[in-house]
């Protein structure tokens, strides 16, 4: 038995939870020796929990469940291999493969509360050093984690994110009277939305709208819009479900990704899968993930951001080229390929390999592409 820490099903979806959820679904199709466990209480995505046949165990929730209830349950069940997919894991359990996506909290501490930073400062070094192996989502993050925490990079395995199948709609965009620039993320400081809004102000000669998707404090939104003087041209849409998000991607004239720091960055891939051209910051892991499929800008330079947006908005051929390059780029990533790589890593730590049935042909999957 291999136990998967499914605490992520009790958390709101961000890139970290998206990775855990999609890898789990693909991994569950690949092998039959998995047992998913989660805290008691509300499961936020019951349809996913049903597919994974999640068992809710213990009495506590959150970090207390992960640090107390989960390792006690594992001890009572023969100390099986544990796989944690969501950046944290029980510190008292060493027979596990852990996942850590990035060290944004180190590089941009202003984006996090002091409690969060203190918790991670305590937990993450212990988690990395006590685990059998570590997983992260990009070569960039592997180098960042290895250099900051002093762990052997050879023990950190890169298993990339991908795009969920529902984002690959193949539908043509709806022609709108007023085109819009789309951005998707949280209001955290390193996401750099203040400079994006400043850049958008420089596009005053164009009849275009900026739409921003993601949870945000109302006072933050009002302050940003008041400061920019663009209240009539900028719309903050809040958190959207996947169907609503796909609609926004599909009809956008261009997707902007101004982030200063990312361990991977799923939103631009989602935009590309929906046929939306992308302009992006030339920072952190972003060039690794997007390659030559986007138009890059310096994220610290609002006039440069504005110039990139203006160029794509006004150049029909460039938009078409970026759409084509984007959809080619998306093909480099596959949740099935990533799950297959995780499955192979798991097998290296099983003393007696389970005789599990493969539900799809591993060789056939490998031919379809993907990243190492």
Short mmCIF file of C-alpha atoms in Angstrom, two decimals:
data_model
loop_
_atom_site.label_atom_id
_atom_site.label_comp_id
_atom_site.label_asym_id
_atom_site.label_seq_id
_atom_site.Cartn_x
_atom_site.Cartn_y
_atom_site.Cartn_z
CA UNK A 1 0.00 0.00 0.00
CA UNK A 2 1.15 3.51 -0.89
CA UNK A 3 -0.56 6.31 1.02
CA UNK A 4 -1.24 9.65 -0.65
CA UNK A 5 -1.69 12.68 1.61
CA UNK A 6 -4.94 14.17 0.24
CA UNK A 7 -5.16 17.13 2.58
CA UNK A 8 -5.16 19.26 -0.59
CA UNK A 9 -8.84 18.39 -1.12
CA UNK A 10 -9.71 20.51 1.93
CA UNK A 11 -7.92 23.58 0.50
CA UNK A 12 -8.91 26.20 -2.07
CA UNK A 13 -7.38 25.53 -5.47
CA UNK A 14 -4.18 27.33 -6.40
CA UNK A 15 -1.34 25.99 -8.54
CA UNK A 16 -0.12 23.77 -5.70
CA UNK A 17 -3.50 22.11 -5.19
CA UNK A 18 -4.02 21.83 -8.96
CA UNK A 19 -0.77 19.86 -9.23
CA UNK A 20 -1.71 17.53 -6.37
CA UNK A 21 -5.21 16.93 -7.69
CA UNK A 22 -4.31 16.25 -11.32
CA UNK A 23 -1.27 14.10 -10.51
CA UNK A 24 -3.44 12.07 -8.12
CA UNK A 25 -6.14 11.48 -10.72
CA UNK A 26 -3.61 10.34 -13.32
CA UNK A 27 -1.67 8.26 -10.80
CA UNK A 28 -4.87 6.51 -9.69
CA UNK A 29 -5.50 5.45 -13.30
CA UNK A 30 -1.98 4.09 -13.51
CA UNK A 31 -1.80 1.92 -10.41
CA UNK A 32 -4.12 0.17 -7.97
CA UNK A 33 -2.00 0.13 -4.79
CA UNK A 34 -2.83 3.69 -3.70
CA UNK A 35 -4.76 4.70 -0.59
CA UNK A 36 -5.79 8.37 -0.32
CA UNK A 37 -6.36 9.83 3.15
CA UNK A 38 -7.66 13.28 4.15
CA UNK A 39 -8.70 15.12 7.32
CA UNK A 40 -12.27 14.87 8.63
CA UNK A 41 -14.74 17.60 7.78
CA UNK A 42 -15.56 19.35 4.54
CA UNK A 43 -14.03 18.11 1.30
CA UNK A 44 -14.10 21.06 -1.12
CA UNK A 45 -14.06 18.91 -4.27
CA UNK A 46 -16.17 15.86 -3.44
CA UNK A 47 -16.27 14.66 -7.05
CA UNK A 48 -12.47 14.32 -7.03
CA UNK A 49 -12.53 12.64 -3.61
CA UNK A 50 -15.07 10.16 -4.95
CA UNK A 51 -12.88 9.27 -7.92
CA UNK A 52 -9.88 8.79 -5.63
CA UNK A 53 -11.90 6.87 -3.00
CA UNK A 54 -10.54 9.09 -0.25
CA UNK A 55 -10.75 7.88 3.36
CA UNK A 56 -11.13 10.62 5.97
CA UNK A 57 -9.14 9.79 9.10
CA UNK A 58 -8.24 11.33 12.46
CA UNK A 59 -9.88 14.06 14.52
CA UNK A 60 -7.96 17.23 13.74
CA UNK A 61 -7.65 19.46 10.68
CA UNK A 62 -4.99 21.48 8.86
CA UNK A 63 -1.38 21.29 10.03
CA UNK A 64 -2.35 19.51 13.27
CA UNK A 65 -3.91 16.68 11.26
CA UNK A 66 -0.84 16.46 9.05
CA UNK A 67 1.65 16.55 11.93
CA UNK A 68 -0.21 14.39 14.48
CA UNK A 69 -3.13 12.36 13.14
CA UNK A 70 -1.55 11.32 9.84
CA UNK A 71 1.74 9.92 11.22
CA UNK A 72 -0.12 8.12 14.03
CA UNK A 73 -2.43 6.50 11.48
CA UNK A 74 0.56 5.50 9.34
CA UNK A 75 2.28 3.92 12.36
CA UNK A 76 -0.84 1.87 13.10
CA UNK A 77 -0.98 0.67 9.49
CA UNK A 78 2.51 -0.76 9.11
CA UNK A 79 4.46 2.39 8.19
CA UNK A 80 3.74 2.37 4.44
CA UNK A 81 5.36 4.74 1.96
CA UNK A 82 3.70 8.17 2.09
CA UNK A 83 3.56 10.62 -0.82
CA UNK A 84 2.82 14.26 0.01
CA UNK A 85 2.10 16.47 -3.00
CA UNK A 86 1.31 19.88 -1.54
CA UNK A 87 4.50 21.56 -0.20
CA UNK A 88 4.20 20.35 3.42
CA UNK A 89 4.32 16.91 5.06
CA UNK A 90 4.48 15.27 8.52
CA UNK A 91 7.88 15.97 10.08
CA UNK A 92 7.75 12.89 12.33
CA UNK A 93 7.57 10.51 9.36
CA UNK A 94 10.63 9.80 7.25
CA UNK A 95 9.38 7.06 4.91
CA UNK A 96 7.96 9.50 2.41
CA UNK A 97 8.37 11.34 -0.86
CA UNK A 98 7.62 15.04 -0.43
CA UNK A 99 6.82 17.84 -2.86
CA UNK A 100 7.96 21.44 -2.53
CA UNK A 101 7.04 23.77 -5.36
CA UNK A 102 9.22 26.83 -4.81
CA UNK A 103 10.74 29.17 -2.24
CA UNK A 104 8.72 32.29 -3.01
CA UNK A 105 8.38 32.87 0.75
CA UNK A 106 12.19 33.28 0.89
CA UNK A 107 12.66 35.41 -2.23
CA UNK A 108 9.56 37.58 -1.68
CA UNK A 109 8.74 37.50 2.05
CA UNK A 110 6.56 40.61 1.68
CA UNK A 111 3.91 38.42 0.01
CA UNK A 112 3.43 36.28 3.14
CA UNK A 113 2.42 36.77 6.76
CA UNK A 114 5.07 36.49 9.46
CA UNK A 115 3.27 33.40 10.82
CA UNK A 116 3.50 31.67 7.44
CA UNK A 117 7.18 32.55 7.08
CA UNK A 118 7.97 31.37 10.61
CA UNK A 119 6.15 28.08 10.05
CA UNK A 120 7.95 27.37 6.78
CA UNK A 121 11.30 28.42 8.24
CA UNK A 122 10.82 25.69 10.84
CA UNK A 123 9.12 23.00 8.76
CA UNK A 124 10.66 22.95 5.33
CA UNK A 125 14.35 22.26 6.15
CA UNK A 126 13.33 19.36 8.39
CA UNK A 127 10.87 18.01 5.84
CA UNK A 128 13.42 18.07 3.01
CA UNK A 129 16.21 16.47 5.04
CA UNK A 130 14.06 13.74 6.60
CA UNK A 131 12.36 12.55 3.41
CA UNK A 132 13.51 9.80 1.07
CA UNK A 133 13.22 12.05 -1.98
CA UNK A 134 11.89 15.44 -2.96
CA UNK A 135 9.77 16.46 -5.94
CA UNK A 136 9.51 19.91 -7.46
CA UNK A 137 8.01 21.30 -10.66
CA UNK A 138 10.88 22.92 -12.60
CA UNK A 139 14.65 22.92 -12.98
CA UNK A 140 14.58 26.48 -11.68
CA UNK A 141 12.91 25.38 -8.44
CA UNK A 142 15.26 22.43 -8.09
CA UNK A 143 18.26 24.79 -8.15
CA UNK A 144 16.57 27.27 -5.80
CA UNK A 145 15.64 24.62 -3.23
CA UNK A 146 19.01 22.87 -3.41
CA UNK A 147 21.04 26.07 -3.05
CA UNK A 148 18.94 27.66 -0.31
CA UNK A 149 18.48 24.58 1.88
CA UNK A 150 21.77 22.85 1.11
CA UNK A 151 20.17 19.60 -0.03
CA UNK A 152 21.61 17.41 -2.78
CA UNK A 153 20.02 18.43 -6.09
CA UNK A 154 20.33 14.80 -7.25
CA UNK A 155 17.68 13.89 -4.69
CA UNK A 156 15.23 16.47 -6.06
CA UNK A 157 13.16 15.16 -8.96
CA UNK A 158 11.50 17.49 -11.46
CA UNK A 159 7.91 16.50 -12.25
CA UNK A 160 6.24 19.26 -14.22
CA UNK A 161 2.77 20.72 -14.07
CA UNK A 162 0.47 20.44 -17.08
CA UNK A 163 -2.94 21.65 -18.24
CA UNK A 164 -6.23 19.92 -17.47
CA UNK A 165 -7.98 18.50 -20.52
CA UNK A 166 -11.02 20.77 -20.13
CA UNK A 167 -8.88 23.80 -20.99
CA UNK A 168 -8.11 22.40 -24.45
CA UNK A 169 -11.51 23.31 -25.90
CA UNK A 170 -10.62 23.94 -29.54
CA UNK A 171 -13.44 26.51 -29.69
CA UNK A 172 -13.11 29.75 -31.62
CA UNK A 173 -13.16 32.98 -29.57
CA UNK A 174 -16.26 35.16 -29.48
CA UNK A 175 -15.76 38.51 -31.22
CA UNK A 176 -16.29 41.29 -28.66
CA UNK A 177 -16.86 44.98 -29.29
CA UNK A 178 -14.23 45.86 -26.69
CA UNK A 179 -11.20 43.55 -26.56
CA UNK A 180 -9.59 42.81 -23.21
CA UNK A 181 -6.26 41.89 -21.67
CA UNK A 182 -6.58 39.04 -19.15
CA UNK A 183 -4.49 38.33 -16.06
CA UNK A 184 -5.02 35.51 -13.55
CA UNK A 185 -3.48 35.21 -10.09
CA UNK A 186 -3.59 36.30 -6.45
CA UNK A 187 -2.97 39.89 -5.24
CA UNK A 188 0.31 38.88 -3.57
CA UNK A 189 3.04 41.47 -4.04
CA UNK A 190 5.32 39.27 -6.16
CA UNK A 191 2.50 38.70 -8.66
CA UNK A 192 3.27 42.28 -9.74
CA UNK A 193 -0.27 43.43 -10.57
CA UNK A 194 0.50 47.00 -9.52
CA UNK A 195 3.01 47.34 -12.37
CA UNK A 196 0.62 45.64 -14.79
CA UNK A 197 -2.08 48.18 -13.93
CA UNK A 198 0.47 50.99 -14.27
CA UNK A 199 1.46 49.63 -17.69
CA UNK A 200 -2.17 49.38 -18.73
CA UNK A 201 -2.60 53.08 -17.91
CA UNK A 202 -0.04 53.77 -20.66
CA UNK A 203 -2.38 52.15 -23.21
CA UNK A 204 -4.93 54.95 -22.87
CA UNK A 205 -5.10 55.47 -26.63
CA UNK A 206 -6.50 51.94 -27.11
CA UNK A 207 -10.14 51.04 -26.46
CA UNK A 208 -9.29 47.95 -24.44
CA UNK A 209 -10.15 46.58 -21.00
CA UNK A 210 -8.03 44.83 -18.37
CA UNK A 211 -9.68 41.90 -16.57
CA UNK A 212 -8.05 40.36 -13.53
CA UNK A 213 -9.19 36.99 -12.18
CA UNK A 214 -8.42 35.84 -8.65
CA UNK A 215 -9.40 36.24 -5.02
CA UNK A 216 -8.58 39.66 -3.60
CA UNK A 217 -9.44 41.82 -0.63
CA UNK A 218 -11.93 44.51 -1.64
CA UNK A 219 -9.83 47.28 -0.08
CA UNK A 220 -6.81 46.11 -2.10
CA UNK A 221 -8.82 46.25 -5.32
CA UNK A 222 -10.24 49.70 -4.59
CA UNK A 223 -6.81 51.08 -3.67
CA UNK A 224 -5.23 49.72 -6.85
CA UNK A 225 -7.95 51.13 -9.08
CA UNK A 226 -8.04 54.51 -7.32
CA UNK A 227 -4.27 54.84 -7.58
CA UNK A 228 -4.27 53.97 -11.28
CA UNK A 229 -7.21 56.17 -12.22
CA UNK A 230 -8.38 53.31 -14.46
CA UNK A 231 -11.54 52.27 -12.61
CA UNK A 232 -13.66 52.32 -15.78
CA UNK A 233 -11.17 50.22 -17.78
CA UNK A 234 -10.08 47.63 -15.20
CA UNK A 235 -12.41 44.88 -13.95
CA UNK A 236 -11.55 42.60 -11.03
CA UNK A 237 -13.60 39.44 -11.61
CA UNK A 238 -12.76 37.63 -8.38
CA UNK A 239 -12.48 33.85 -8.14
CA UNK A 240 -14.02 31.93 -11.08
CA UNK A 241 -14.76 28.25 -11.58
CA UNK A 242 -12.99 26.45 -14.42
CA UNK A 243 -15.82 26.86 -16.94
CA UNK A 244 -15.94 30.61 -16.33
CA UNK A 245 -12.16 30.85 -16.45
CA UNK A 246 -11.99 28.98 -19.76
CA UNK A 247 -14.50 31.44 -21.21
CA UNK A 248 -12.30 34.35 -20.14
CA UNK A 249 -9.15 32.76 -21.59
CA UNK A 250 -10.86 31.85 -24.85
CA UNK A 251 -12.13 35.35 -25.61
CA UNK A 252 -9.16 37.42 -24.39
CA UNK A 253 -7.11 39.36 -26.94
CA UNK A 254 -3.96 38.62 -24.95
CA UNK A 255 -3.01 37.07 -21.61
CA UNK A 256 -0.49 38.93 -19.42
CA UNK A 257 1.70 37.17 -16.84
CA UNK A 258 3.78 39.82 -15.02
CA UNK A 259 4.92 37.74 -12.02
CA UNK A 260 8.32 38.43 -10.47
CA UNK A 261 8.73 34.88 -9.18
CA UNK A 262 7.17 31.51 -10.05
CA UNK A 263 8.19 27.94 -9.40
CA UNK A 264 6.30 27.03 -12.56
CA UNK A 265 3.23 29.11 -13.43
CA UNK A 266 0.17 27.22 -14.74
CA UNK A 267 -2.05 30.16 -15.88
CA UNK A 268 -0.09 31.01 -19.07
CA UNK A 269 -0.22 27.35 -20.10
CA UNK A 270 -3.98 27.34 -19.52
CA UNK A 271 -4.29 30.47 -21.65
CA UNK A 272 -2.25 28.86 -24.43
CA UNK A 273 -4.39 25.72 -24.31
CA UNK A 274 -7.44 27.93 -24.83
CA UNK A 275 -5.84 29.59 -27.87
CA UNK A 276 -4.92 32.88 -26.20
CA UNK A 277 -1.61 34.61 -27.08
CA UNK A 278 0.62 35.29 -24.07
CA UNK A 279 3.01 38.05 -23.00
CA UNK A 280 5.06 37.19 -19.92
CA UNK A 281 7.79 38.31 -17.55
CA UNK A 282 11.31 37.14 -18.31
CA UNK A 283 11.81 36.07 -14.69
CA UNK A 284 12.35 32.97 -12.53
CA UNK A 285 11.04 29.73 -14.11
CA UNK A 286 8.85 31.44 -16.70
CA UNK A 287 11.27 31.23 -19.68
CA UNK A 288 11.95 27.56 -18.83
CA UNK A 289 8.24 26.73 -18.92
CA UNK A 290 7.17 28.89 -21.87
CA UNK A 291 10.26 28.74 -24.09
CA UNK A 292 9.90 30.74 -27.32
CA UNK A 293 6.10 30.62 -27.30
CA UNK A 294 5.45 34.07 -25.78
CA UNK A 295 6.54 37.70 -26.05
CA UNK A 296 8.68 38.54 -23.01
CA UNK A 297 9.05 41.79 -21.06
CA UNK A 298 11.00 43.08 -18.08
CA UNK A 299 8.50 42.81 -15.18
CA UNK A 300 10.09 45.81 -13.41
CA UNK A 301 9.51 48.10 -16.41
CA UNK A 302 5.88 49.27 -16.84
CA UNK A 303 6.60 51.03 -20.18
CA UNK A 304 8.15 47.78 -21.43
CA UNK A 305 5.09 45.82 -20.30
CA UNK A 306 2.87 48.35 -22.07
CA UNK A 307 4.95 48.08 -25.25
CA UNK A 308 4.59 44.28 -25.31
CA UNK A 309 0.83 44.51 -24.79
CA UNK A 310 0.46 47.21 -27.44
CA UNK A 311 2.45 45.20 -29.96
CA UNK A 312 0.31 42.08 -29.54
CA UNK A 313 -2.97 44.02 -29.46
CA UNK A 314 -2.18 45.81 -32.74
CA UNK A 315 -0.42 43.06 -34.70
CA UNK A 316 -2.84 40.42 -36.01
CA UNK A 317 -0.07 38.22 -37.44
CA UNK A 318 1.87 38.26 -34.17
CA UNK A 319 -1.25 37.22 -32.26
CA UNK A 320 -1.78 34.32 -34.68
CA UNK A 321 1.87 33.25 -34.38
CA UNK A 322 1.72 33.35 -30.58
CA UNK A 323 -1.48 31.28 -30.58
CA UNK A 324 0.20 28.62 -32.73
CA UNK A 325 3.42 28.61 -30.69
CA UNK A 326 1.43 28.50 -27.46
CA UNK A 327 -0.58 25.47 -28.47
CA UNK A 328 2.63 23.72 -29.53
CA UNK A 329 4.18 24.56 -26.16
CA UNK A 330 1.25 23.05 -24.23
CA UNK A 331 1.96 19.70 -25.90
CA UNK A 332 5.26 19.48 -24.01
CA UNK A 333 3.33 18.89 -20.79
CA UNK A 334 1.09 16.01 -19.74
CA UNK A 335 -0.38 15.00 -16.39
CA UNK A 336 -0.16 11.36 -17.49
CA UNK A 337 3.56 11.70 -18.26
CA UNK A 338 4.14 13.45 -14.93
CA UNK A 339 2.19 10.76 -13.06
CA UNK A 340 4.21 8.07 -14.82
CA UNK A 341 7.42 9.71 -13.64
CA UNK A 342 6.11 9.95 -10.09
CA UNK A 343 5.06 6.31 -10.25
CA UNK A 344 8.58 5.31 -11.32
CA UNK A 345 10.03 7.30 -8.43
CA UNK A 346 7.65 5.60 -6.00
CA UNK A 347 8.75 2.18 -7.25
CA UNK A 348 12.37 2.88 -6.36
CA UNK A 349 11.37 3.02 -2.68
CA UNK A 350 9.19 -0.07 -2.54
CA UNK A 351 11.01 -3.01 -0.97
CA UNK A 352 8.58 -5.36 -2.65
CA UNK A 353 6.95 -3.97 -5.77
CA UNK A 354 3.18 -4.39 -5.92
CA UNK A 355 1.79 -6.37 -8.84
CA UNK A 356 -0.50 -3.59 -10.01
CA UNK A 357 -2.22 -3.44 -13.40
CA UNK A 358 -1.30 -0.61 -15.76
CA UNK A 359 -4.47 0.95 -17.12
CA UNK A 360 -2.67 2.63 -19.97
CA UNK A 361 0.43 1.73 -21.95
CA UNK A 362 3.47 3.48 -20.45
CA UNK A 363 5.45 3.25 -23.70
CA UNK A 364 2.60 4.79 -25.63
CA UNK A 365 2.38 7.66 -23.14
CA UNK A 366 6.11 8.27 -23.35
CA UNK A 367 5.82 8.72 -27.12
CA UNK A 368 3.35 11.55 -26.62
CA UNK A 369 5.95 13.93 -25.23
CA UNK A 370 6.37 15.67 -21.90
CA UNK A 371 9.16 16.99 -19.71
CA UNK A 372 11.69 15.46 -17.42
#
